[in-house]
Amino acid sequence: MNPPNLDPTPVNNNNNNSNNNNNPGNQNMGGSTTLPNSVGVLVLGILSIVFCWCYGILAVILGIICLILASQGEKLYTLNPGIYTLASYKNLKAGKTCGIIGLALGTLYLIFVVVVFIIYGTFAFNAFKGFH
């Protein structure tokens, strides 16, 4: 009969080595730390697509912020890919893609709005010019 374990330290029954991130062959597995702003980049990218119909300004602003944060996150991941999770890197890439799409749609819509204002402004100016 074995006596009960009265040691207050927790017992780790899994055989994972805590230093496995230093092994170059294990870098594809990913680490345990999430990339900073990876979820934020994804949210900003999705919001830039959603708000591209709000005259384009909001989508352009959100898209630019998204791309800046995504480039910073990619730099961190390329410096040390073994410590970050693969899921957070995929979130970062998806957010960057959404940010590019939202930025493009917002820019196109902003150009459309400017052209419409120029055309209507020209018609309005010519209409008032005829009253003199």
Tab-separated table of C-alpha atoms in Angstrom:
chain	number	residue	atom	x	y	z
A	1	MET	CA	0.000	0.000	0.000
A	2	ASN	CA	1.448	3.369	-1.062
A	3	PRO	CA	0.973	6.394	1.186
A	4	PRO	CA	-0.990	9.321	-0.286
A	5	ASN	CA	0.967	12.126	-1.871
A	6	LEU	CA	0.942	15.040	0.577
A	7	ASP	CA	3.212	17.255	-1.530
A	8	PRO	CA	1.338	20.536	-2.361
A	9	THR	CA	3.088	20.992	-5.718
A	10	PRO	CA	0.963	20.022	-8.719
A	11	VAL	CA	1.933	16.901	-10.580
A	12	ASN	CA	2.469	17.212	-14.336
A	13	ASN	CA	1.593	13.864	-15.873
A	14	ASN	CA	2.156	14.784	-19.516
A	15	ASN	CA	5.598	14.159	-20.915
A	16	ASN	CA	5.953	17.374	-22.917
A	17	ASN	CA	9.272	19.100	-22.597
A	18	SER	CA	8.871	22.777	-21.753
A	19	ASN	CA	11.909	23.643	-23.854
A	20	ASN	CA	10.632	22.011	-27.038
A	21	ASN	CA	10.395	25.393	-28.786
A	22	ASN	CA	14.174	25.545	-29.051
A	23	ASN	CA	14.222	22.482	-31.273
A	24	PRO	CA	14.414	23.645	-34.914
A	25	GLY	CA	12.420	20.633	-36.099
A	26	ASN	CA	9.477	21.616	-33.895
A	27	GLN	CA	8.942	25.148	-35.240
A	28	ASN	CA	6.056	24.085	-37.472
A	29	MET	CA	4.091	22.951	-34.442
A	30	GLY	CA	3.770	26.472	-33.015
A	31	GLY	CA	4.206	27.673	-29.494
A	32	SER	CA	1.828	28.554	-26.741
A	33	THR	CA	1.773	32.362	-27.047
A	34	THR	CA	-0.719	34.176	-29.244
A	35	LEU	CA	0.487	36.918	-31.542
A	36	PRO	CA	-0.231	40.373	-30.169
A	37	ASN	CA	-3.227	42.021	-31.849
A	38	SER	CA	-4.037	38.954	-33.957
A	39	VAL	CA	-7.693	39.007	-32.938
A	40	GLY	CA	-7.768	42.800	-33.187
A	41	VAL	CA	-6.452	42.650	-36.736
A	42	LEU	CA	-9.164	40.154	-37.637
A	43	VAL	CA	-11.878	42.323	-36.083
A	44	LEU	CA	-10.586	45.482	-37.790
A	45	GLY	CA	-10.406	43.685	-41.129
A	46	ILE	CA	-13.984	42.462	-40.860
A	47	LEU	CA	-15.199	45.880	-39.725
A	48	SER	CA	-13.453	47.557	-42.644
A	49	ILE	CA	-15.491	45.359	-44.988
A	50	VAL	CA	-18.710	46.004	-43.056
A	51	PHE	CA	-18.258	49.790	-42.961
A	52	CYS	CA	-17.089	50.241	-46.542
A	53	TRP	CA	-20.558	51.553	-47.438
A	54	CYS	CA	-20.317	54.422	-44.939
A	55	TYR	CA	-18.924	56.816	-47.569
A	56	GLY	CA	-15.677	54.808	-47.561
A	57	ILE	CA	-13.875	56.946	-44.992
A	58	LEU	CA	-14.346	54.600	-42.046
A	59	ALA	CA	-13.347	51.553	-44.087
A	60	VAL	CA	-10.171	53.239	-45.301
A	61	ILE	CA	-9.181	54.245	-41.768
A	62	LEU	CA	-9.909	50.791	-40.317
A	63	GLY	CA	-8.154	49.079	-43.237
A	64	ILE	CA	-4.996	51.145	-42.819
A	65	ILE	CA	-4.870	50.488	-39.068
A	66	CYS	CA	-5.473	46.795	-39.741
A	67	LEU	CA	-2.613	46.585	-42.245
A	68	ILE	CA	-0.198	48.413	-39.936
A	69	LEU	CA	-0.968	46.091	-37.027
A	70	ALA	CA	-0.783	43.045	-39.317
A	71	SER	CA	2.655	44.005	-40.610
A	72	GLN	CA	3.913	44.428	-37.039
A	73	GLY	CA	2.522	41.017	-36.116
A	74	GLU	CA	4.081	39.378	-39.169
A	75	LYS	CA	7.466	40.852	-38.253
A	76	LEU	CA	7.157	39.381	-34.765
A	77	TYR	CA	6.179	36.002	-36.180
A	78	THR	CA	9.060	35.886	-38.661
A	79	LEU	CA	11.561	36.789	-35.945
A	80	ASN	CA	10.547	33.870	-33.730
A	81	PRO	CA	7.816	31.616	-35.151
A	82	GLY	CA	8.368	28.888	-32.567
A	83	ILE	CA	6.797	30.760	-29.671
A	84	TYR	CA	3.543	31.841	-31.347
A	85	THR	CA	0.544	29.652	-32.063
A	86	LEU	CA	-0.304	28.789	-35.621
A	87	ALA	CA	-3.958	29.708	-35.025
A	88	SER	CA	-3.042	33.269	-34.067
A	89	TYR	CA	-0.892	33.565	-37.196
A	90	LYS	CA	-3.807	32.349	-39.313
A	91	ASN	CA	-6.067	34.929	-37.626
A	92	LEU	CA	-3.496	37.582	-38.468
A	93	LYS	CA	-3.339	36.522	-42.118
A	94	ALA	CA	-7.145	36.364	-42.414
A	95	GLY	CA	-7.455	39.799	-40.820
A	96	LYS	CA	-4.862	41.200	-43.191
A	97	THR	CA	-6.759	39.770	-46.167
A	98	CYS	CA	-10.026	41.240	-44.886
A	99	GLY	CA	-8.266	44.567	-44.297
A	100	ILE	CA	-6.985	44.651	-47.871
A	101	ILE	CA	-10.453	43.853	-49.226
A	102	GLY	CA	-12.098	46.452	-46.959
A	103	LEU	CA	-9.498	49.068	-47.881
A	104	ALA	CA	-10.026	48.431	-51.601
A	105	LEU	CA	-13.830	48.513	-51.333
A	106	GLY	CA	-13.743	51.615	-49.142
A	107	THR	CA	-11.399	53.396	-51.530
A	108	LEU	CA	-13.568	52.544	-54.522
A	109	TYR	CA	-16.683	53.723	-52.728
A	110	LEU	CA	-14.932	56.919	-51.602
A	111	ILE	CA	-13.897	57.639	-55.198
A	112	PHE	CA	-17.472	56.959	-56.306
A	113	VAL	CA	-18.860	59.396	-53.721
A	114	VAL	CA	-16.385	62.110	-54.738
A	115	VAL	CA	-17.251	61.682	-58.431
A	116	VAL	CA	-20.978	61.845	-57.662
A	117	PHE	CA	-20.490	65.045	-55.633
A	118	ILE	CA	-18.482	66.583	-58.466
A	119	ILE	CA	-21.155	65.702	-61.031
A	120	TYR	CA	-24.042	66.940	-58.895
A	121	GLY	CA	-22.060	70.017	-57.915
A	122	THR	CA	-21.447	70.805	-61.572
A	123	PHE	CA	-25.139	70.417	-62.383
A	124	ALA	CA	-26.125	72.567	-59.396
A	125	PHE	CA	-23.601	75.259	-60.291
A	126	ASN	CA	-24.795	75.347	-63.896
A	127	ALA	CA	-28.412	75.542	-62.742
A	128	PHE	CA	-27.695	78.564	-60.538
A	129	LYS	CA	-25.589	80.137	-63.279
A	130	GLY	CA	-28.635	80.189	-65.561
A	131	PHE	CA	-30.646	82.361	-63.109
A	132	HIS	CA	-28.479	85.443	-63.645
